[in-house]
Amino acid sequence: MFSLDKFFGKGTKGTVLLKNGTNFSYHGPWKKVTQNTEIDRFLVNDFCAAEYTIVIDLSSSAKEIIKALVVAGPNDANVTIYGRSNLNQDLLTLTATVSDSTVTLIANAHTSADSSELRGSKIIFSANYYQNQNIPIAG
């Protein structure tokens, strides 16, 4: 029988403890990058920020991982890429927008050195969301 006790325990200060040797593995579902590909969305009334790990796989020689932060208010959003590793070529640009109280994280393919677009890559992501501590008020 499968038991979660092999992987998790009670940590200090009300945290969940990952036992030694426990890791996470991601496989999908994936999205294909086209123009203005929506990676994720959340309501600005629910969350004020999110932290993303995004993996992009175009081919055996074109792969990338991006760590990004998104913060949003009722009228605007900002995305900051704070970590990026690839096989010598950036594959994506990221933007964040707010429309009708919905924050959307959008990906677009970079253009390669020979001016060809790098569309068609597959994206998977994981996210941690952070709830508002104050009620957002549109200004």
Tab-separated table of N, CA and C in Angstrom:
chain	number	residue	atom	x	y	z
A	1	MET	N	0.842	-1.189	0.000
A	1	MET	CA	0.000	0.000	0.000
A	1	MET	C	0.882	1.246	0.000
A	2	PHE	N	0.476	2.237	-0.752
A	2	PHE	CA	1.206	3.502	-0.852
A	2	PHE	C	0.990	4.316	0.420
A	3	SER	N	2.072	4.775	1.030
A	3	SER	CA	1.972	5.546	2.262
A	3	SER	C	2.734	6.859	2.136
A	4	LEU	N	2.053	7.953	2.377
A	4	LEU	CA	2.699	9.263	2.331
A	4	LEU	C	3.676	9.464	3.478
A	5	ASP	N	3.539	8.680	4.541
A	5	ASP	CA	4.444	8.798	5.685
A	5	ASP	C	5.895	8.543	5.299
A	6	LYS	N	6.127	7.810	4.213
A	6	LYS	CA	7.498	7.564	3.751
A	6	LYS	C	8.139	8.835	3.208
A	7	PHE	N	7.334	9.807	2.796
A	7	PHE	CA	7.836	10.997	2.117
A	7	PHE	C	7.716	12.282	2.934
A	8	PHE	N	6.682	12.366	3.799
A	8	PHE	CA	6.399	13.604	4.521
A	8	PHE	C	6.367	13.367	6.018
A	9	GLY	N	6.722	14.410	6.749
A	9	GLY	CA	6.618	14.398	8.192
A	9	GLY	C	6.173	15.769	8.666
A	10	LYS	N	6.024	15.923	9.977
A	10	LYS	CA	5.654	17.211	10.547
A	10	LYS	C	6.928	17.988	10.833
A	11	GLY	N	7.030	19.169	10.235
A	11	GLY	CA	8.188	20.026	10.454
A	11	GLY	C	7.952	20.986	11.609
A	12	THR	N	8.942	21.807	11.889
A	12	THR	CA	8.815	22.797	12.952
A	12	THR	C	7.973	23.977	12.483
A	13	LYS	N	7.395	24.695	13.429
A	13	LYS	CA	6.592	25.890	13.169
A	13	LYS	C	5.455	25.635	12.185
A	14	GLY	N	4.818	24.462	12.254
A	14	GLY	CA	3.661	24.160	11.421
A	14	GLY	C	3.979	23.900	9.961
A	15	THR	N	5.207	23.507	9.662
A	15	THR	CA	5.593	23.245	8.276
A	15	THR	C	5.469	21.762	7.952
A	16	VAL	N	5.482	21.460	6.660
A	16	VAL	CA	5.525	20.079	6.185
A	16	VAL	C	6.985	19.750	5.919
A	17	LEU	N	7.456	18.644	6.454
A	17	LEU	CA	8.839	18.216	6.292
A	17	LEU	C	8.927	17.182	5.175
A	18	LEU	N	9.774	17.454	4.184
A	18	LEU	CA	10.074	16.440	3.171
A	18	LEU	C	11.189	15.565	3.730
A	19	LYS	N	10.955	14.285	3.796
A	19	LYS	CA	11.978	13.387	4.320
A	19	LYS	C	13.127	13.258	3.326
A	20	ASN	N	14.314	12.959	3.824
A	20	ASN	CA	15.502	12.841	2.974
A	20	ASN	C	15.235	11.914	1.798
A	21	GLY	N	15.669	12.351	0.626
A	21	GLY	CA	15.486	11.558	-0.582
A	21	GLY	C	14.166	11.805	-1.292
A	22	THR	N	13.302	12.669	-0.711
A	22	THR	CA	12.029	12.991	-1.353
A	22	THR	C	12.232	14.159	-2.304
A	23	ASN	N	11.802	14.004	-3.532
A	23	ASN	CA	11.910	15.045	-4.550
A	23	ASN	C	10.606	15.098	-5.330
A	24	PHE	N	10.452	16.136	-6.130
A	24	PHE	CA	9.283	16.265	-6.992
A	24	PHE	C	9.716	16.087	-8.438
A	25	SER	N	8.843	15.499	-9.236
A	25	SER	CA	9.111	15.276	-10.652
A	25	SER	C	7.898	15.764	-11.437
A	26	TYR	N	8.149	16.508	-12.524
A	26	TYR	CA	7.065	17.073	-13.325
A	26	TYR	C	7.155	16.546	-14.749
A	27	HIS	N	5.992	16.250	-15.338
A	27	HIS	CA	5.983	15.763	-16.715
A	27	HIS	C	4.945	16.469	-17.583
A	28	GLY	N	4.009	17.108	-17.036
A	28	GLY	CA	2.990	17.761	-17.847
A	28	GLY	C	1.680	17.808	-17.107
A	29	PRO	N	0.627	18.200	-17.726
A	29	PRO	CA	0.439	18.414	-19.157
A	29	PRO	C	1.213	19.641	-19.633
A	30	TRP	N	1.575	19.633	-20.906
A	30	TRP	CA	2.350	20.722	-21.472
A	30	TRP	C	1.478	21.557	-22.393
A	31	LYS	N	1.962	22.788	-22.644
A	31	LYS	CA	1.323	23.687	-23.606
A	31	LYS	C	2.321	23.984	-24.710
A	32	LYS	N	1.833	24.146	-25.927
A	32	LYS	CA	2.683	24.482	-27.064
A	32	LYS	C	2.761	26.002	-27.202
A	33	VAL	N	3.971	26.538	-27.381
A	33	VAL	CA	4.158	27.980	-27.502
A	33	VAL	C	3.780	28.440	-28.902
A	34	THR	N	2.782	29.308	-28.945
A	34	THR	CA	2.413	30.014	-30.165
A	34	THR	C	2.531	31.499	-29.816
A	35	GLN	N	1.904	32.359	-30.552
A	35	GLN	CA	1.938	33.779	-30.216
A	35	GLN	C	1.033	34.039	-29.019
A	36	ASN	N	1.547	34.770	-28.018
A	36	ASN	CA	0.797	35.127	-26.807
A	36	ASN	C	0.184	33.904	-26.121
A	37	THR	N	1.016	32.934	-25.824
A	37	THR	CA	0.567	31.708	-25.162
A	37	THR	C	0.320	31.964	-23.683
A	38	GLU	N	-0.891	31.697	-23.235
A	38	GLU	CA	-1.208	31.845	-21.819
A	38	GLU	C	-0.614	30.672	-21.047
A	39	ILE	N	0.266	30.993	-20.113
A	39	ILE	CA	0.848	29.953	-19.265
A	39	ILE	C	-0.059	29.692	-18.074
A	40	ASP	N	-0.518	30.778	-17.430
A	40	ASP	CA	-1.311	30.625	-16.212
A	40	ASP	C	-2.129	31.893	-16.007
A	41	ARG	N	-3.150	31.772	-15.164
A	41	ARG	CA	-3.948	32.933	-14.776
A	41	ARG	C	-4.448	32.733	-13.354
A	42	PHE	N	-4.656	33.854	-12.658
A	42	PHE	CA	-5.262	33.814	-11.329
A	42	PHE	C	-5.999	35.131	-11.083
A	43	LEU	N	-6.939	35.102	-10.151
A	43	LEU	CA	-7.723	36.287	-9.825
A	43	LEU	C	-6.951	37.164	-8.848
A	44	VAL	N	-6.896	38.454	-9.161
A	44	VAL	CA	-6.173	39.387	-8.308
A	44	VAL	C	-6.864	39.536	-6.946
A	45	ASN	N	-8.139	39.197	-6.854
A	45	ASN	CA	-8.827	39.218	-5.565
A	45	ASN	C	-8.422	38.043	-4.679
A	46	ASP	N	-7.908	36.969	-5.272
A	46	ASP	CA	-7.474	35.802	-4.505
A	46	ASP	C	-5.999	35.868	-4.134
A	47	PHE	N	-5.166	36.214	-5.103
A	47	PHE	CA	-3.716	36.176	-4.909
A	47	PHE	C	-3.088	37.494	-5.333
A	48	CYS	N	-1.988	37.854	-4.666
A	48	CYS	CA	-1.260	39.071	-5.037
A	48	CYS	C	0.064	38.750	-5.712
A	49	ALA	N	0.518	37.504	-5.605
A	49	ALA	CA	1.820	37.152	-6.175
A	49	ALA	C	1.886	35.657	-6.459
A	50	ALA	N	2.814	35.312	-7.354
A	50	ALA	CA	3.062	33.905	-7.680
A	50	ALA	C	4.531	33.737	-8.034
A	51	GLU	N	5.034	32.560	-7.727
A	51	GLU	CA	6.417	32.198	-8.056
A	51	GLU	C	6.356	31.001	-8.999
A	52	TYR	N	7.031	31.114	-10.146
A	52	TYR	CA	6.940	30.089	-11.185
A	52	TYR	C	8.292	29.457	-11.484
A	53	THR	N	8.264	28.168	-11.759
A	53	THR	CA	9.357	27.468	-12.416
A	53	THR	C	8.786	26.995	-13.747
A	54	ILE	N	9.393	27.460	-14.837
A	54	ILE	CA	8.892	27.171	-16.183
A	54	ILE	C	9.986	26.447	-16.953
A	55	VAL	N	9.650	25.298	-17.530
A	55	VAL	CA	10.607	24.534	-18.331
A	55	VAL	C	10.124	24.543	-19.775
A	56	ILE	N	11.043	24.888	-20.676
A	56	ILE	CA	10.744	24.989	-22.098
A	56	ILE	C	11.578	23.955	-22.832
A	57	ASP	N	10.942	23.159	-23.682
A	57	ASP	CA	11.622	22.092	-24.417
A	57	ASP	C	11.254	22.221	-25.894
A	58	LEU	N	12.206	22.710	-26.698
A	58	LEU	CA	11.976	22.875	-28.134
A	58	LEU	C	12.530	21.696	-28.922
A	59	SER	N	13.729	21.243	-28.548
A	59	SER	CA	14.374	20.113	-29.230
A	59	SER	C	15.455	19.567	-28.306
A	60	SER	N	16.168	18.548	-28.767
A	60	SER	CA	17.215	17.969	-27.928
A	60	SER	C	18.340	18.955	-27.645
A	61	SER	N	18.490	19.990	-28.471
A	61	SER	CA	19.556	20.971	-28.255
A	61	SER	C	19.026	22.364	-27.910
A	62	ALA	N	17.732	22.499	-27.650
A	62	ALA	CA	17.138	23.790	-27.301
A	62	ALA	C	16.179	23.603	-26.128
A	63	LYS	N	16.698	23.838	-24.919
A	63	LYS	CA	15.933	23.674	-23.686
A	63	LYS	C	16.241	24.847	-22.770
A	64	GLU	N	15.292	25.142	-21.864
A	64	GLU	CA	15.484	26.275	-20.965
A	64	GLU	C	14.657	26.065	-19.705
A	65	ILE	N	15.157	26.601	-18.594
A	65	ILE	CA	14.389	26.667	-17.351
A	65	ILE	C	14.435	28.113	-16.878
A	66	ILE	N	13.277	28.622	-16.449
A	66	ILE	CA	13.143	29.999	-15.998
A	66	ILE	C	12.498	30.002	-14.618
A	67	LYS	N	13.039	30.826	-13.721
A	67	LYS	CA	12.418	31.106	-12.430
A	67	LYS	C	11.899	32.534	-12.514
A	68	ALA	N	10.610	32.731	-12.237
A	68	ALA	CA	10.010	34.054	-12.386
A	68	ALA	C	9.053	34.354	-11.238
A	69	LEU	N	8.979	35.636	-10.898
A	69	LEU	CA	8.043	36.135	-9.902
A	69	LEU	C	7.041	37.049	-10.585
A	70	VAL	N	5.776	36.939	-10.193
A	70	VAL	CA	4.732	37.834	-10.687
A	70	VAL	C	4.064	38.462	-9.473
A	71	VAL	N	3.928	39.778	-9.506
A	71	VAL	CA	3.176	40.493	-8.476
A	71	VAL	C	2.123	41.325	-9.196
A	72	ALA	N	0.928	41.415	-8.583
A	72	ALA	CA	-0.171	42.087	-9.278
A	72	ALA	C	-1.059	42.836	-8.307
A	73	GLY	N	-1.585	43.931	-8.800
A	73	GLY	CA	-2.613	44.692	-8.115
A	73	GLY	C	-3.834	44.741	-9.013
A	74	PRO	N	-4.832	45.522	-8.634
A	74	PRO	CA	-6.061	45.566	-9.421
A	74	PRO	C	-5.882	46.080	-10.850
A	75	ASN	N	-4.837	46.909	-11.075
A	75	ASN	CA	-4.705	47.552	-12.382
A	75	ASN	C	-3.449	47.203	-13.156
A	76	ASP	N	-2.475	46.582	-12.508
A	76	ASP	CA	-1.249	46.255	-13.237
A	76	ASP	C	-0.551	45.051	-12.624
A	77	ALA	N	0.373	44.493	-13.404
A	77	ALA	CA	1.139	43.327	-12.967
A	77	ALA	C	2.568	43.488	-13.459
A	78	ASN	N	3.485	42.848	-12.762
A	78	ASN	CA	4.884	42.887	-13.146
A	78	ASN	C	5.458	41.479	-13.042
A	79	VAL	N	6.296	41.124	-14.001
A	79	VAL	CA	6.991	39.840	-13.967
A	79	VAL	C	8.491	40.114	-13.925
A	80	THR	N	9.186	39.405	-13.040
A	80	THR	CA	10.639	39.495	-12.932
A	80	THR	C	11.225	38.104	-13.096
A	81	ILE	N	12.103	37.959	-14.067
A	81	ILE	CA	12.843	36.705	-14.225
A	81	ILE	C	14.091	36.826	-13.368
A	82	TYR	N	14.214	35.959	-12.357
A	82	TYR	CA	15.364	36.040	-11.469
A	82	TYR	C	16.324	34.868	-11.639
A	83	GLY	N	15.990	33.953	-12.507
A	83	GLY	CA	16.881	32.839	-12.805
A	83	GLY	C	16.557	32.282	-14.177
A	84	ARG	N	17.614	31.987	-14.931
A	84	ARG	CA	17.403	31.465	-16.279
A	84	ARG	C	18.631	30.650	-16.651
A	85	SER	N	18.383	29.444	-17.160
A	85	SER	CA	19.469	28.606	-17.657
A	85	SER	C	18.985	27.931	-18.931
A	86	ASN	N	19.862	27.917	-19.946
A	86	ASN	CA	19.483	27.304	-21.211
A	86	ASN	C	20.727	26.793	-21.925
A	87	LEU	N	20.520	26.235	-23.078
A	87	LEU	CA	21.624	25.706	-23.879
A	87	LEU	C	22.055	26.756	-24.904
A	88	ASN	N	22.485	27.922	-24.386
A	88	ASN	CA	23.050	29.034	-25.163
A	88	ASN	C	22.043	29.820	-25.984
A	89	GLN	N	20.748	29.717	-25.676
A	89	GLN	CA	19.764	30.502	-26.419
A	89	GLN	C	18.497	30.676	-25.588
A	90	ASP	N	18.109	31.953	-25.337
A	90	ASP	CA	16.832	32.218	-24.685
A	90	ASP	C	15.707	31.801	-25.625
A	91	LEU	N	14.721	31.086	-25.087
A	91	LEU	CA	13.622	30.595	-25.917
A	91	LEU	C	12.342	31.405	-25.774
A	92	LEU	N	12.167	32.102	-24.618
A	92	LEU	CA	10.901	32.783	-24.342
A	92	LEU	C	11.096	34.180	-23.794
A	93	THR	N	10.065	35.008	-23.999
A	93	THR	CA	9.877	36.225	-23.222
A	93	THR	C	8.592	36.037	-22.427
A	94	LEU	N	8.539	36.634	-21.249
A	94	LEU	CA	7.364	36.544	-20.391
A	94	LEU	C	6.808	37.935	-20.129
A	95	THR	N	5.489	38.052	-20.110
A	95	THR	CA	4.810	39.272	-19.704
A	95	THR	C	3.643	38.889	-18.807
A	96	ALA	N	3.215	39.846	-17.979
A	96	ALA	CA	2.050	39.644	-17.118
A	96	ALA	C	1.116	40.830	-17.306
A	97	THR	N	-0.175	40.539	-17.404
A	97	THR	CA	-1.179	41.583	-17.593
A	97	THR	C	-2.332	41.371	-16.617
A	98	VAL	N	-3.097	42.447	-16.390
A	98	VAL	CA	-4.322	42.364	-15.596
A	98	VAL	C	-5.472	42.860	-16.461
A	99	SER	N	-6.527	42.065	-16.537
A	99	SER	CA	-7.733	42.453	-17.260
A	99	SER	C	-8.934	41.840	-16.550
A	100	ASP	N	-9.913	42.666	-16.225
A	100	ASP	CA	-11.122	42.191	-15.533
A	100	ASP	C	-10.780	41.379	-14.289
A	101	SER	N	-9.843	41.885	-13.486
A	101	SER	CA	-9.416	41.269	-12.216
A	101	SER	C	-8.688	39.942	-12.382
A	102	THR	N	-8.286	39.604	-13.601
A	102	THR	CA	-7.559	38.362	-13.851
A	102	THR	C	-6.132	38.677	-14.272
A	103	VAL	N	-5.182	38.084	-13.569
A	103	VAL	CA	-3.767	38.210	-13.914
A	103	VAL	C	-3.428	37.067	-14.862
A	104	THR	N	-2.768	37.391	-15.968
A	104	THR	CA	-2.398	36.377	-16.950
A	104	THR	C	-0.901	36.442	-17.196
A	105	LEU	N	-0.232	35.295	-17.108
A	105	LEU	CA	1.184	35.170	-17.451
A	105	LEU	C	1.258	34.654	-18.880
A	106	ILE	N	1.950	35.411	-19.747
A	106	ILE	CA	1.975	35.129	-21.183
A	106	ILE	C	3.404	34.883	-21.652
A	107	ALA	N	3.563	33.889	-22.525
A	107	ALA	CA	4.864	33.577	-23.125
A	107	ALA	C	4.821	33.850	-24.616
A	108	ASN	N	5.933	34.346	-25.130
A	108	ASN	CA	6.128	34.491	-26.571
A	108	ASN	C	7.495	33.935	-26.925
A	109	ALA	N	7.590	33.336	-28.090
A	109	ALA	CA	8.852	32.751	-28.542
A	109	ALA	C	9.840	33.851	-28.905
A	110	HIS	N	11.098	33.643	-28.534
A	110	HIS	CA	12.179	34.524	-28.974
A	110	HIS	C	12.424	34.309	-30.460
A	111	THR	N	13.135	35.232	-31.052
A	111	THR	CA	13.603	35.076	-32.426
A	111	THR	C	15.061	34.651	-32.367
A	112	SER	N	15.437	33.648	-33.131
A	112	SER	CA	16.808	33.129	-33.096
A	112	SER	C	17.761	34.052	-33.848
A	113	ALA	N	19.053	33.753	-33.773
A	113	ALA	CA	20.085	34.561	-34.425
A	113	ALA	C	19.878	34.647	-35.933
A	114	ASP	N	19.288	33.624	-36.535
A	114	ASP	CA	19.039	33.656	-37.985
A	114	ASP	C	17.645	34.214	-38.315
A	115	SER	N	17.036	34.907	-37.332
A	115	SER	CA	15.736	35.584	-37.473
A	115	SER	C	14.544	34.643	-37.582
A	116	SER	N	14.726	33.365	-37.330
A	116	SER	CA	13.577	32.462	-37.323
A	116	SER	C	12.984	32.431	-35.917
A	117	GLU	N	11.662	32.381	-35.842
A	117	GLU	CA	11.013	32.320	-34.544
A	117	GLU	C	11.154	30.927	-33.962
A	118	LEU	N	11.234	30.886	-32.646
A	118	LEU	CA	11.428	29.619	-31.947
A	118	LEU	C	10.095	29.103	-31.407
A	119	ARG	N	9.052	29.165	-32.221
A	119	ARG	CA	7.733	28.676	-31.816
A	119	ARG	C	7.697	27.158	-31.843
A	120	GLY	N	6.724	26.620	-31.125
A	120	GLY	CA	6.519	25.182	-31.148
A	120	GLY	C	7.106	24.460	-29.959
A	121	SER	N	7.783	25.187	-29.066
A	121	SER	CA	8.330	24.520	-27.891
A	121	SER	C	7.192	24.121	-26.956
A	122	LYS	N	7.478	23.175	-26.081
A	122	LYS	CA	6.512	22.703	-25.099
A	122	LYS	C	6.893	23.277	-23.741
A	123	ILE	N	5.889	23.758	-23.014
A	123	ILE	CA	6.097	24.367	-21.700
A	123	ILE	C	5.389	23.534	-20.642
A	124	ILE	N	6.076	23.302	-19.528
A	124	ILE	CA	5.436	22.835	-18.303
A	124	ILE	C	5.840	23.816	-17.213
A	125	PHE	N	5.031	23.907	-16.163
A	125	PHE	CA	5.373	24.836	-15.087
A	125	PHE	C	4.841	24.330	-13.760
A	126	SER	N	5.435	24.859	-12.705
A	126	SER	CA	4.886	24.703	-11.365
A	126	SER	C	4.783	26.099	-10.777
A	127	ALA	N	3.862	26.279	-9.832
A	127	ALA	CA	3.641	27.602	-9.258
A	127	ALA	C	3.339	27.504	-7.771
A	128	ASN	N	3.770	28.518	-7.053
A	128	ASN	CA	3.362	28.757	-5.673
A	128	ASN	C	2.631	30.091	-5.670
A	129	TYR	N	1.431	30.119	-5.103
A	129	TYR	CA	0.611	31.324	-5.089
A	129	TYR	C	0.575	31.897	-3.679
A	130	TYR	N	0.519	33.231	-3.590
A	130	TYR	CA	0.520	33.929	-2.309
A	130	TYR	C	-0.737	34.785	-2.214
A	131	GLN	N	-1.535	34.515	-1.169
A	131	GLN	CA	-2.818	35.186	-1.015
A	131	GLN	C	-2.642	36.630	-0.562
A	132	ASN	N	-3.638	37.454	-0.902
A	132	ASN	CA	-3.680	38.836	-0.441
A	132	ASN	C	-3.840	38.873	1.070
A	133	GLN	N	-3.181	39.826	1.700
A	133	GLN	CA	-3.362	40.057	3.125
A	133	GLN	C	-4.310	41.237	3.354
A	134	ASN	N	-4.481	42.055	2.315
A	134	ASN	CA	-5.418	43.175	2.330
A	134	ASN	C	-6.334	43.041	1.119
A	135	ILE	N	-7.546	43.547	1.235
A	135	ILE	CA	-8.502	43.466	0.132
A	135	ILE	C	-8.070	44.435	-0.964
A	136	PRO	N	-7.874	43.940	-2.210
A	136	PRO	CA	-7.488	44.840	-3.301
A	136	PRO	C	-8.616	45.819	-3.639
A	137	ILE	N	-8.234	47.083	-3.853
A	137	ILE	CA	-9.194	48.117	-4.228
A	137	ILE	C	-8.729	48.720	-5.540
A	138	ALA	N	-9.575	48.655	-6.557
A	138	ALA	CA	-9.219	49.230	-7.861
A	138	ALA	C	-9.105	50.740	-7.726
A	139	GLY	N	-8.069	51.305	-8.395
A	139	GLY	CA	-7.841	52.742	-8.263
A	139	GLY	C	-7.991	53.500	-9.499
